[in-house]
mmCIF file of C-alpha atoms and ligand atoms in Angstrom:
data_model
loop_
_atom_site.group_PDB
_atom_site.id
_atom_site.type_symbol
_atom_site.label_atom_id
_atom_site.label_comp_id
_atom_site.label_asym_id
_atom_site.label_seq_id
_atom_site.Cartn_x
_atom_site.Cartn_y
_atom_site.Cartn_z
ATOM 1 C CA UNK A 1 0.000 0.000 0.000
ATOM 2 C CA UNK A 2 1.302 3.413 -0.922
ATOM 3 C CA UNK A 3 -0.591 6.113 0.966
ATOM 4 C CA UNK A 4 -0.457 9.860 0.474
ATOM 5 C CA UNK A 5 -1.125 11.848 3.646
ATOM 6 C CA UNK A 6 -1.581 15.562 3.014
ATOM 7 C CA UNK A 7 -0.967 18.011 5.865
ATOM 8 C CA UNK A 8 1.082 15.409 7.731
ATOM 9 C CA UNK A 9 3.328 18.030 9.334
ATOM 10 C CA UNK A 10 0.384 19.699 11.065
ATOM 11 C CA UNK A 11 -1.245 18.933 14.379
ATOM 12 C CA UNK A 12 -3.601 16.037 13.569
ATOM 13 C CA UNK A 13 -1.717 14.955 10.444
ATOM 14 C CA UNK A 14 1.501 14.322 12.383
ATOM 15 C CA UNK A 15 -0.344 11.992 14.785
ATOM 16 C CA UNK A 16 -1.901 10.143 11.832
ATOM 17 C CA UNK A 17 1.499 9.792 10.132
ATOM 18 C CA UNK A 18 3.110 8.478 13.324
ATOM 19 C CA UNK A 19 0.328 5.958 13.946
ATOM 20 C CA UNK A 20 0.347 4.562 10.406
ATOM 21 C CA UNK A 21 4.141 4.513 9.989
ATOM 22 C CA UNK A 22 4.533 2.568 13.246
ATOM 23 C CA UNK A 23 1.511 0.295 12.837
ATOM 24 C CA UNK A 24 2.021 -0.649 9.178
ATOM 25 C CA UNK A 25 5.742 -1.147 8.488
ATOM 26 C CA UNK A 26 4.799 -2.776 5.160
ATOM 27 C CA UNK A 27 3.096 0.403 3.861
ATOM 28 C CA UNK A 28 4.804 3.342 2.175
ATOM 29 C CA UNK A 29 3.586 6.568 3.724
ATOM 30 C CA UNK A 30 4.285 9.784 1.810
ATOM 31 C CA UNK A 31 3.667 12.986 3.721
ATOM 32 C CA UNK A 32 2.917 15.973 1.475
ATOM 33 C CA UNK A 33 2.900 19.320 3.242
ATOM 34 C CA UNK A 34 3.518 22.913 2.220
ATOM 35 C CA UNK A 35 4.931 23.790 5.658
ATOM 36 C CA UNK A 36 2.757 26.811 6.298
ATOM 37 C CA UNK A 37 3.057 28.456 9.712
ATOM 38 C CA UNK A 38 1.080 25.447 11.045
ATOM 39 C CA UNK A 39 3.320 22.709 9.646
ATOM 40 C CA UNK A 40 6.330 21.590 11.606
ATOM 41 C CA UNK A 41 8.573 18.642 10.776
ATOM 42 C CA UNK A 42 9.809 18.611 14.351
ATOM 43 C CA UNK A 43 6.477 16.909 15.074
ATOM 44 C CA UNK A 44 7.781 13.867 13.186
ATOM 45 C CA UNK A 45 11.379 13.552 14.401
ATOM 46 C CA UNK A 46 10.737 10.087 15.823
ATOM 47 C CA UNK A 47 9.570 8.653 12.474
ATOM 48 C CA UNK A 48 11.519 10.684 9.917
ATOM 49 C CA UNK A 49 14.195 8.008 9.433
ATOM 50 C CA UNK A 50 11.855 5.030 9.191
ATOM 51 C CA UNK A 51 12.163 3.211 5.853
ATOM 52 C CA UNK A 52 8.404 3.310 5.170
ATOM 53 C CA UNK A 53 8.152 7.127 5.557
ATOM 54 C CA UNK A 54 9.012 9.939 3.184
ATOM 55 C CA UNK A 55 8.291 13.647 2.959
ATOM 56 C CA UNK A 56 7.643 15.947 0.013
ATOM 57 C CA UNK A 57 7.237 19.656 0.425
ATOM 58 C CA UNK A 58 4.509 20.856 -1.906
ATOM 59 C CA UNK A 59 1.327 22.825 -2.294
ATOM 60 C CA UNK A 60 -2.017 21.148 -2.988
ATOM 61 C CA UNK A 61 -3.192 24.302 -4.750
ATOM 62 C CA UNK A 62 -0.657 23.696 -7.569
ATOM 63 C CA UNK A 63 -2.548 21.384 -9.922
ATOM 64 C CA UNK A 64 0.443 20.620 -12.172
ATOM 65 C CA UNK A 65 2.575 19.523 -9.253
ATOM 66 C CA UNK A 66 -0.242 17.383 -7.815
ATOM 67 C CA UNK A 67 -0.946 15.698 -11.165
ATOM 68 C CA UNK A 68 2.749 14.867 -11.639
ATOM 69 C CA UNK A 69 2.997 13.461 -8.111
ATOM 70 C CA UNK A 70 -0.012 11.172 -8.636
ATOM 71 C CA UNK A 71 1.262 10.037 -12.049
ATOM 72 C CA UNK A 72 4.679 9.224 -10.561
ATOM 73 C CA UNK A 73 3.668 7.596 -7.280
ATOM 74 C CA UNK A 74 0.604 5.398 -8.064
ATOM 75 C CA UNK A 75 -1.031 5.893 -4.675
ATOM 76 C CA UNK A 76 -3.436 3.253 -3.373
ATOM 77 C CA UNK A 77 -5.053 5.704 -1.000
ATOM 78 C CA UNK A 78 -5.131 9.332 0.064
ATOM 79 C CA UNK A 79 -5.784 10.671 3.563
ATOM 80 C CA UNK A 80 -6.352 14.369 3.053
ATOM 81 C CA UNK A 81 -5.774 16.628 6.060
ATOM 82 C CA UNK A 82 -3.992 19.643 4.521
ATOM 83 C CA UNK A 83 -6.047 22.750 5.184
ATOM 84 C CA UNK A 84 -6.145 26.217 6.576
ATOM 85 C CA UNK A 85 -7.677 25.380 9.933
ATOM 86 C CA UNK A 86 -8.223 28.395 12.180
ATOM 87 C CA UNK A 87 -11.606 30.164 12.363
ATOM 88 C CA UNK A 88 -10.142 33.514 13.511
ATOM 89 C CA UNK A 89 -7.720 33.576 10.562
ATOM 90 C CA UNK A 90 -10.590 32.726 8.195
ATOM 91 C CA UNK A 91 -12.412 35.829 9.393
ATOM 92 C CA UNK A 92 -9.356 37.933 8.486
ATOM 93 C CA UNK A 93 -8.509 36.278 5.166
ATOM 94 C CA UNK A 94 -11.252 34.026 3.736
ATOM 95 C CA UNK A 95 -9.602 33.781 0.306
ATOM 96 C CA UNK A 96 -6.735 31.663 1.597
ATOM 97 C CA UNK A 97 -9.333 29.203 2.933
ATOM 98 C CA UNK A 98 -11.153 28.998 -0.399
ATOM 99 C CA UNK A 99 -7.912 28.416 -2.270
ATOM 100 C CA UNK A 100 -6.388 25.749 -0.024
ATOM 101 C CA UNK A 101 -9.481 24.034 1.326
ATOM 102 C CA UNK A 102 -11.659 23.987 -1.787
ATOM 103 C CA UNK A 103 -9.351 24.345 -4.797
ATOM 104 C CA UNK A 104 -6.618 22.251 -3.155
ATOM 105 C CA UNK A 105 -9.128 19.470 -2.443
ATOM 106 C CA UNK A 106 -10.511 19.562 -5.991
ATOM 107 C CA UNK A 107 -6.948 19.320 -7.370
ATOM 108 C CA UNK A 108 -6.413 16.145 -5.347
ATOM 109 C CA UNK A 109 -9.787 14.712 -6.426
ATOM 110 C CA UNK A 110 -9.002 15.406 -10.078
ATOM 111 C CA UNK A 111 -5.566 13.807 -9.835
ATOM 112 C CA UNK A 112 -7.036 10.723 -8.137
ATOM 113 C CA UNK A 113 -9.752 10.493 -10.770
ATOM 114 C CA UNK A 114 -7.256 10.702 -13.639
ATOM 115 C CA UNK A 115 -4.791 8.165 -12.282
ATOM 116 C CA UNK A 116 -7.095 5.653 -10.599
ATOM 117 C CA UNK A 117 -9.040 4.729 -13.761
ATOM 118 C CA UNK A 118 -12.245 3.807 -11.954
ATOM 119 C CA UNK A 119 -10.513 1.279 -9.671
ATOM 120 C CA UNK A 120 -12.974 0.763 -6.778
ATOM 121 C CA UNK A 121 -10.273 -0.589 -4.452
ATOM 122 C CA UNK A 122 -8.624 2.849 -4.109
ATOM 123 C CA UNK A 123 -9.618 5.157 -1.250
ATOM 124 C CA UNK A 124 -9.799 8.944 -1.147
ATOM 125 C CA UNK A 125 -10.401 9.870 2.488
ATOM 126 C CA UNK A 126 -11.263 13.500 3.226
ATOM 127 C CA UNK A 127 -10.864 14.722 6.822
ATOM 128 C CA UNK A 128 -13.575 17.215 7.629
ATOM 129 C CA UNK A 129 -15.016 18.828 10.724
ATOM 130 C CA UNK A 130 -18.251 18.940 12.724
ATOM 131 C CA UNK A 131 -18.178 22.733 12.138
ATOM 132 C CA UNK A 132 -19.756 22.169 8.696
ATOM 133 C CA UNK A 133 -23.029 21.401 10.535
ATOM 134 C CA UNK A 134 -23.110 24.892 12.079
ATOM 135 C CA UNK A 135 -24.181 25.504 15.671
ATOM 136 C CA UNK A 136 -26.641 23.241 17.526
ATOM 137 C CA UNK A 137 -29.004 24.048 20.388
ATOM 138 C CA UNK A 138 -28.719 22.538 23.854
ATOM 139 C CA UNK A 139 -29.523 18.842 23.953
ATOM 140 C CA UNK A 140 -29.207 18.187 20.210
ATOM 141 C CA UNK A 141 -26.407 16.230 18.553
ATOM 142 C CA UNK A 142 -25.014 16.384 15.003
ATOM 143 C CA UNK A 143 -25.588 13.108 13.159
ATOM 144 C CA UNK A 144 -24.347 12.224 9.689
ATOM 145 C CA UNK A 145 -27.819 13.276 8.414
ATOM 146 C CA UNK A 146 -27.767 16.764 9.960
ATOM 147 C CA UNK A 147 -27.941 19.410 7.231
ATOM 148 C CA UNK A 148 -24.739 21.182 6.351
ATOM 149 C CA UNK A 149 -25.066 24.775 7.581
ATOM 150 C CA UNK A 150 -21.608 26.338 7.971
ATOM 151 C CA UNK A 151 -21.401 29.695 9.724
ATOM 152 C CA UNK A 152 -17.757 30.822 9.459
ATOM 153 C CA UNK A 153 -15.539 31.248 6.403
ATOM 154 C CA UNK A 154 -13.479 28.290 7.690
ATOM 155 C CA UNK A 155 -16.470 25.982 7.997
ATOM 156 C CA UNK A 156 -17.911 27.235 4.702
ATOM 157 C CA UNK A 157 -14.662 26.293 2.959
ATOM 158 C CA UNK A 158 -14.642 22.849 4.607
ATOM 159 C CA UNK A 159 -18.297 22.342 3.664
ATOM 160 C CA UNK A 160 -17.438 23.333 0.075
ATOM 161 C CA UNK A 161 -14.682 20.725 -0.011
ATOM 162 C CA UNK A 162 -17.027 18.085 1.477
ATOM 163 C CA UNK A 163 -19.554 18.781 -1.274
ATOM 164 C CA UNK A 164 -16.895 18.346 -3.972
ATOM 165 C CA UNK A 165 -15.766 15.052 -2.437
ATOM 166 C CA UNK A 166 -19.379 13.780 -2.414
ATOM 167 C CA UNK A 167 -19.928 15.104 -5.948
ATOM 168 C CA UNK A 168 -16.903 13.146 -7.232
ATOM 169 C CA UNK A 169 -18.397 9.999 -5.714
ATOM 170 C CA UNK A 170 -21.828 10.707 -7.156
ATOM 171 C CA UNK A 171 -20.680 11.865 -10.585
ATOM 172 C CA UNK A 172 -17.625 9.707 -11.258
ATOM 173 C CA UNK A 173 -17.887 6.883 -8.676
ATOM 174 C CA UNK A 174 -14.589 7.941 -7.105
ATOM 175 C CA UNK A 175 -14.267 5.775 -3.947
ATOM 176 C CA UNK A 176 -14.379 8.431 -1.241
ATOM 177 C CA UNK A 177 -14.792 8.569 2.529
ATOM 178 C CA UNK A 178 -15.527 11.613 4.684
ATOM 179 C CA UNK A 179 -15.239 11.977 8.452
ATOM 180 C CA UNK A 180 -16.301 14.931 10.567
ATOM 181 C CA UNK A 181 -14.611 15.231 13.930
ATOM 182 C CA UNK A 182 -15.191 17.477 16.912
ATOM 183 C CA UNK A 183 -12.502 19.771 18.416
ATOM 184 C CA UNK A 184 -9.202 18.009 18.922
ATOM 185 C CA UNK A 185 -6.601 18.694 21.605
ATOM 186 C CA UNK A 186 -3.238 17.192 22.544
ATOM 187 C CA UNK A 187 0.510 17.494 21.862
ATOM 188 C CA UNK A 188 1.766 19.503 18.851
ATOM 189 C CA UNK A 189 -1.290 21.770 18.697
ATOM 190 C CA UNK A 190 -0.346 25.212 17.389
ATOM 191 C CA UNK A 191 -0.771 27.861 20.126
ATOM 192 C CA UNK A 192 -3.418 29.865 18.293
ATOM 193 C CA UNK A 193 -6.189 27.408 19.252
ATOM 194 C CA UNK A 194 -7.867 27.625 22.657
ATOM 195 C CA UNK A 195 -6.098 24.947 24.728
ATOM 196 C CA UNK A 196 -2.468 25.428 23.607
ATOM 197 C CA UNK A 197 -2.896 29.221 23.575
ATOM 198 C CA UNK A 198 -4.015 29.139 27.207
ATOM 199 C CA UNK A 199 -1.125 26.843 28.196
ATOM 200 C CA UNK A 200 1.328 29.109 26.381
ATOM 201 C CA UNK A 201 -0.071 32.267 27.985
ATOM 202 C CA UNK A 202 -0.083 30.783 31.488
ATOM 203 C CA UNK A 203 3.607 29.912 31.027
ATOM 204 C CA UNK A 204 4.301 33.468 29.844
ATOM 205 C CA UNK A 205 2.112 35.043 32.536
ATOM 206 C CA UNK A 206 -0.003 36.704 29.838
ATOM 207 C CA UNK A 207 -3.785 37.332 29.840
ATOM 208 C CA UNK A 208 -6.029 34.369 28.949
ATOM 209 C CA UNK A 209 -8.489 35.818 26.392
ATOM 210 C CA UNK A 210 -11.939 34.262 26.769
ATOM 211 C CA UNK A 211 -14.260 35.326 23.954
ATOM 212 C CA UNK A 212 -17.613 36.809 24.998
ATOM 213 C CA UNK A 213 -18.938 35.285 28.212
ATOM 214 C CA UNK A 214 -17.079 31.992 27.764
ATOM 215 C CA UNK A 215 -20.374 30.147 27.439
ATOM 216 C CA UNK A 216 -19.741 28.593 24.040
ATOM 217 C CA UNK A 217 -19.619 24.815 24.140
ATOM 218 C CA UNK A 218 -17.163 22.569 22.306
ATOM 219 C CA UNK A 219 -16.952 18.755 22.227
ATOM 220 C CA UNK A 220 -13.299 17.759 22.795
ATOM 221 C CA UNK A 221 -11.417 14.650 21.615
ATOM 222 C CA UNK A 222 -7.804 13.661 22.298
ATOM 223 C CA UNK A 223 -5.870 13.826 19.021
ATOM 224 C CA UNK A 224 -4.536 10.243 19.239
ATOM 225 C CA UNK A 225 -8.108 8.991 19.498
ATOM 226 C CA UNK A 226 -8.918 10.920 16.319
ATOM 227 C CA UNK A 227 -5.911 9.325 14.608
ATOM 228 C CA UNK A 228 -7.161 5.853 15.628
ATOM 229 C CA UNK A 229 -10.613 6.658 14.257
ATOM 230 C CA UNK A 230 -9.013 7.760 10.964
ATOM 231 C CA UNK A 231 -7.114 4.457 10.804
ATOM 232 C CA UNK A 232 -10.366 2.518 11.375
ATOM 233 C CA UNK A 233 -12.338 4.511 8.785
ATOM 234 C CA UNK A 234 -9.580 4.366 6.175
ATOM 235 C CA UNK A 235 -9.355 0.580 6.453
ATOM 236 C CA UNK A 236 -12.910 -0.468 7.311
ATOM 237 C CA UNK A 237 -15.195 2.408 6.283
ATOM 238 C CA UNK A 238 -17.679 1.945 3.448
ATOM 239 C CA UNK A 239 -16.886 4.211 0.492
ATOM 240 C CA UNK A 240 -19.462 6.908 -0.165
ATOM 241 C CA UNK A 241 -20.221 7.114 3.559
ATOM 242 C CA UNK A 242 -19.750 9.895 6.112
ATOM 243 C CA UNK A 243 -18.617 9.114 9.679
ATOM 244 C CA UNK A 244 -18.886 11.473 12.646
ATOM 245 C CA UNK A 245 -16.074 11.291 15.216
ATOM 246 C CA UNK A 246 -16.396 12.568 18.777
ATOM 247 C CA UNK A 247 -16.139 11.562 22.409
ATOM 248 C CA UNK A 248 -19.324 12.905 24.086
ATOM 249 C CA UNK A 249 -17.205 15.406 25.931
ATOM 250 C CA UNK A 250 -18.846 18.819 25.965
ATOM 251 C CA UNK A 251 -17.312 21.701 27.866
ATOM 252 C CA UNK A 252 -18.208 25.351 28.197
ATOM 253 C CA UNK A 253 -15.091 27.318 27.324
ATOM 254 C CA UNK A 254 -14.917 29.047 30.699
ATOM 255 C CA UNK A 255 -15.198 25.750 32.621
ATOM 256 C CA UNK A 256 -12.495 24.233 30.452
ATOM 257 C CA UNK A 257 -10.184 27.212 31.005
ATOM 258 C CA UNK A 258 -10.690 26.949 34.788
ATOM 259 C CA UNK A 259 -9.873 23.217 34.703
ATOM 260 C CA UNK A 260 -6.763 23.918 32.640
ATOM 261 C CA UNK A 261 -5.677 26.682 35.037
ATOM 262 C CA UNK A 262 -6.047 24.311 37.964
ATOM 263 C CA UNK A 263 -3.972 21.572 36.245
ATOM 264 C CA UNK A 264 -1.296 24.130 35.338
ATOM 265 C CA UNK A 265 -1.129 25.477 38.926
ATOM 266 C CA UNK A 266 -0.785 21.962 40.265
ATOM 267 C CA UNK A 267 1.919 20.945 37.757
ATOM 268 C CA UNK A 268 3.863 24.188 38.205
ATOM 269 C CA UNK A 269 3.679 23.895 42.010
ATOM 270 C CA UNK A 270 1.811 27.186 42.342
ATOM 271 C CA UNK A 271 -1.096 28.068 44.629
ATOM 272 C CA UNK A 272 -4.489 27.086 43.210
ATOM 273 C CA UNK A 273 -6.101 30.196 41.686
ATOM 274 C CA UNK A 274 -2.837 31.688 40.379
ATOM 275 C CA UNK A 275 -3.401 30.992 36.670
ATOM 276 C CA UNK A 276 -7.132 31.798 36.842
ATOM 277 C CA UNK A 277 -6.232 35.391 37.783
ATOM 278 C CA UNK A 278 -5.041 35.779 34.179
ATOM 279 C CA UNK A 279 -8.517 35.067 32.715
ATOM 280 C CA UNK A 280 -9.651 38.111 30.720
ATOM 281 C CA UNK A 281 -13.016 38.365 28.978
ATOM 282 C CA UNK A 282 -12.535 39.910 25.528
ATOM 283 C CA UNK A 283 -14.750 40.949 22.619
ATOM 284 C CA UNK A 284 -16.593 37.968 21.171
ATOM 285 C CA UNK A 285 -15.615 36.349 17.868
ATOM 286 C CA UNK A 286 -18.025 37.601 15.144
ATOM 287 C CA UNK A 287 -20.698 34.991 14.360
ATOM 288 C CA UNK A 288 -19.314 32.734 17.118
ATOM 289 C CA UNK A 289 -21.002 29.297 16.950
ATOM 290 C CA UNK A 290 -22.578 28.671 20.353
ATOM 291 C CA UNK A 291 -22.414 24.911 20.584
ATOM 292 C CA UNK A 292 -20.996 21.855 18.793
ATOM 293 C CA UNK A 293 -21.924 18.346 19.949
ATOM 294 C CA UNK A 294 -21.459 15.198 17.931
ATOM 295 C CA UNK A 295 -23.148 11.805 17.785
ATOM 296 C CA UNK A 296 -20.489 9.257 16.794
ATOM 297 C CA UNK A 297 -22.628 6.154 17.404
ATOM 298 C CA UNK A 298 -22.379 5.063 13.743
ATOM 299 C CA UNK A 299 -18.573 4.892 13.963
ATOM 300 C CA UNK A 300 -18.738 3.193 17.362
ATOM 301 C CA UNK A 301 -21.285 0.530 16.375
ATOM 302 C CA UNK A 302 -20.202 -0.132 12.772
ATOM 303 C CA UNK A 303 -16.426 0.127 13.042
ATOM 304 C CA UNK A 304 -15.866 -0.608 16.728
ATOM 305 C CA UNK A 305 -14.018 2.611 17.570
ATOM 306 C CA UNK A 306 -14.344 4.333 20.930
ATOM 307 C CA UNK A 307 -12.300 7.043 22.655
ATOM 308 C CA UNK A 308 -9.610 5.652 24.952
ATOM 309 C CA UNK A 309 -9.028 8.579 27.325
ATOM 310 C CA UNK A 310 -11.212 10.661 29.611
ATOM 311 C CA UNK A 311 -10.885 14.415 29.190
ATOM 312 C CA UNK A 312 -9.109 14.768 32.535
ATOM 313 C CA UNK A 313 -6.535 12.126 31.503
ATOM 314 C CA UNK A 314 -6.076 13.681 28.063
ATOM 315 C CA UNK A 315 -5.722 17.195 29.402
ATOM 316 C CA UNK A 316 -3.236 16.038 32.024
ATOM 317 C CA UNK A 317 -1.130 14.323 29.315
ATOM 318 C CA UNK A 318 -1.390 17.403 27.100
ATOM 319 C CA UNK A 319 -0.215 19.809 29.799
ATOM 320 C CA UNK A 320 2.629 17.446 30.724
ATOM 321 C CA UNK A 321 3.701 17.350 27.054
ATOM 322 C CA UNK A 322 3.777 21.147 26.758
ATOM 323 C CA UNK A 323 5.752 21.497 29.984
ATOM 324 C CA UNK A 324 8.291 18.947 28.716
ATOM 325 C CA UNK A 325 8.469 20.534 25.264
ATOM 326 C CA UNK A 326 8.855 24.246 25.925
ATOM 327 C CA UNK A 327 11.433 24.322 23.131
ATOM 328 C CA UNK A 328 8.738 23.228 20.659
ATOM 329 C CA UNK A 329 6.564 26.141 21.776
ATOM 330 C CA UNK A 330 9.506 28.551 21.370
ATOM 331 C CA UNK A 331 10.215 27.219 17.889
ATOM 332 C CA UNK A 332 6.648 27.425 16.577
ATOM 333 C CA UNK A 333 6.034 30.849 18.050
ATOM 334 C CA UNK A 334 9.319 32.246 16.680
ATOM 335 C CA UNK A 335 9.044 30.505 13.285
ATOM 336 C CA UNK A 336 12.796 29.890 13.422
ATOM 337 C CA UNK A 337 12.655 26.137 12.794
ATOM 338 C CA UNK A 338 10.051 26.523 10.089
ATOM 339 C CA UNK A 339 12.508 28.589 8.037
ATOM 340 C CA UNK A 340 15.176 25.943 8.595
ATOM 341 C CA UNK A 341 12.921 23.146 7.330
ATOM 342 C CA UNK A 342 11.612 25.210 4.424
ATOM 343 C CA UNK A 343 15.154 25.814 3.220
ATOM 344 C CA UNK A 344 15.961 22.149 3.637
ATOM 345 C CA UNK A 345 13.025 21.197 1.406
ATOM 346 C CA UNK A 346 13.110 23.823 -1.345
ATOM 347 C CA UNK A 347 14.110 21.145 -3.837
ATOM 348 C CA UNK A 348 10.829 19.701 -5.097
HETATM 349 P P1 NAD B 1 -3.119 22.336 11.131
HETATM 350 O O1 NAD B 1 -3.387 23.747 10.743
HETATM 351 O O2 NAD B 1 -2.375 22.043 12.382
HETATM 352 O O3 NAD B 1 -2.328 21.592 9.964
HETATM 353 C C1 NAD B 1 -2.607 21.783 8.608
HETATM 354 C C2 NAD B 1 -1.410 21.285 7.799
HETATM 355 O O4 NAD B 1 -1.728 21.478 6.405
HETATM 356 C C3 NAD B 1 -0.118 22.057 8.081
HETATM 357 O O5 NAD B 1 0.945 21.156 8.255
HETATM 358 C C4 NAD B 1 0.075 22.915 6.832
HETATM 359 O O6 NAD B 1 1.441 23.162 6.539
HETATM 360 C C5 NAD B 1 -0.587 22.048 5.765
HETATM 361 N N1 NAD B 1 -1.057 22.849 4.630
HETATM 362 C C6 NAD B 1 -1.799 23.984 4.669
HETATM 363 N N2 NAD B 1 -1.997 24.454 3.428
HETATM 364 C C7 NAD B 1 -1.394 23.572 2.577
HETATM 365 C C8 NAD B 1 -1.268 23.501 1.157
HETATM 366 N N3 NAD B 1 -1.781 24.460 0.377
HETATM 367 N N4 NAD B 1 -0.615 22.455 0.619
HETATM 368 C C9 NAD B 1 -0.071 21.497 1.423
HETATM 369 N N5 NAD B 1 -0.133 21.531 2.765
HETATM 370 C C10 NAD B 1 -0.795 22.549 3.334
HETATM 371 O O7 NAD B 1 -4.552 21.631 11.110
HETATM 372 P P2 NAD B 1 -5.119 20.443 12.008
HETATM 373 O O8 NAD B 1 -5.743 21.006 13.210
HETATM 374 O O9 NAD B 1 -4.083 19.391 12.129
HETATM 375 O O10 NAD B 1 -6.292 19.941 11.062
HETATM 376 C C11 NAD B 1 -6.041 18.954 10.054
HETATM 377 C C12 NAD B 1 -7.330 18.659 9.321
HETATM 378 O O11 NAD B 1 -8.328 18.205 10.249
HETATM 379 C C13 NAD B 1 -7.937 19.893 8.646
HETATM 380 O O12 NAD B 1 -8.472 19.482 7.409
HETATM 381 C C14 NAD B 1 -9.034 20.347 9.590
HETATM 382 O O13 NAD B 1 -10.059 21.001 8.902
HETATM 383 C C15 NAD B 1 -9.497 19.010 10.157
HETATM 384 N N6 NAD B 1 -10.079 19.069 11.530
HETATM 385 C C16 NAD B 1 -9.433 19.695 12.546
HETATM 386 C C17 NAD B 1 -9.972 19.669 13.828
HETATM 387 C C18 NAD B 1 -9.260 20.316 14.982
HETATM 388 O O14 NAD B 1 -9.809 20.371 16.084
HETATM 389 N N7 NAD B 1 -8.040 20.794 14.854
HETATM 390 C C19 NAD B 1 -11.170 19.024 14.055
HETATM 391 C C20 NAD B 1 -11.810 18.374 12.994
HETATM 392 C C21 NAD B 1 -11.222 18.393 11.731
HETATM 393 P P1 TYD B 2 -10.667 27.270 18.663
HETATM 394 O O1 TYD B 2 -9.611 26.516 19.394
HETATM 395 O O2 TYD B 2 -10.265 28.424 17.802
HETATM 396 O O3 TYD B 2 -11.508 26.193 17.838
HETATM 397 P P2 TYD B 2 -12.914 26.363 17.034
HETATM 398 O O4 TYD B 2 -13.211 27.804 16.868
HETATM 399 O O5 TYD B 2 -12.585 25.715 15.721
HETATM 400 O O6 TYD B 2 -13.921 25.626 17.844
HETATM 401 O O7 TYD B 2 -11.708 27.827 19.730
HETATM 402 C C1 TYD B 2 -12.371 26.951 20.621
HETATM 403 C C2 TYD B 2 -13.343 27.781 21.421
HETATM 404 O O8 TYD B 2 -12.618 28.682 22.263
HETATM 405 C C3 TYD B 2 -14.240 28.658 20.570
HETATM 406 O O9 TYD B 2 -15.531 28.735 21.169
HETATM 407 C C4 TYD B 2 -13.567 30.025 20.609
HETATM 408 C C5 TYD B 2 -12.933 30.046 21.982
HETATM 409 N N1 TYD B 2 -11.682 30.816 22.102
HETATM 410 C C6 TYD B 2 -11.542 31.767 23.132
HETATM 411 O O10 TYD B 2 -12.461 31.989 23.932
HETATM 412 N N2 TYD B 2 -10.359 32.438 23.230
HETATM 413 C C7 TYD B 2 -9.329 32.224 22.356
HETATM 414 O O11 TYD B 2 -8.269 32.890 22.474
HETATM 415 C C8 TYD B 2 -9.484 31.249 21.322
HETATM 416 C C9 TYD B 2 -8.377 30.993 20.342
HETATM 417 C C10 TYD B 2 -10.682 30.561 21.237
#
């Protein structure tokens, strides 16, 4: 099996690469990543020398490059994670999200279509998000049949890419899979997203910006559990189907931030309440989705996946990782290592 993983240097992608490289020594895993601000090859130091792993720096928005890569490599499957991924950035610059998330995805679909010649054994697996469903009222859960109703430029671009993936299945019988996961957290998460940003700011003694009243609800899943779900869906999922991924783990932002502050105080040997003093309510995000909550019973009953960690265990592991990897935080916030890796891989 030769598998292309796009976005493998990013947060979730690096955990997927590590899992597959270690679990399937007989596969060839090619990681294709542009190395934007969010991509970091340091995330993959422990697998970079394995014989079944290779890396190509490249941009999914360049159709010519993508077509050549597919013609040369004869992939058996694609796991597509490359994306612009941050809602706040999408509010500032929606065009970048359209180009990477929609056009980049269509380039990959086209290349797969051209080189796979209708072979039903191939698999094009698109990693999407529960945010395409929009916001849901208290008590409700997103199922795979919930209407797509994206509310931010980020989720609109992901919904657009989902529609193209489904359209390629419907129109050309391309063997596709889609999964939609809730908010992930864990090691290697770029400190622009809520949990790593708070950890970073507590370490730097900076304010902890909570948007609005902090009452928005997110459903959190440990990133390694997402990677295991991706492995299960890639191998056992039925093509043409959508699978929701989530761990029934809803938290109001403000409650989550308090829990995180308490774990940080305990791990740093500080008095309880020290980090919480940094909490600062700031202007709300425009159009801020109030609540996400996902029903993943289809994945659990049909493919036998379930989350392995409780939130408290996962958060404890996450904080411990950040405290042991302060250098990683310095590197991604300074961009210094990114430049080093970009220069190393200017050769494609
Ligand atoms: P991330 O921002 O950490 O990583 C994205 C990766 O894609 C980076 O390595 C970046 O360099 C690469 N990339 C960006 N543009 C590219 C391009 N034009 N060509 C090639 N590579 C490019 O994102 P993440 O949080 O790891 O998310 C990965 C995927 O999972 C995304 O598709 C996202 O929509 C989806 N998702 C994320 C979450 C979450 O909570 N983070 C939840 C559900 C789904
Ligand atoms: P985020 O990590 O950006 O993920 P998403 O918007 O994709 O769910 O944000 C998670 C929640 O935390 C969301 O409700 C916005 C909120 N938030 C803050 O309150 N402060 C922050 O500094 C950030 C980045 C997010």
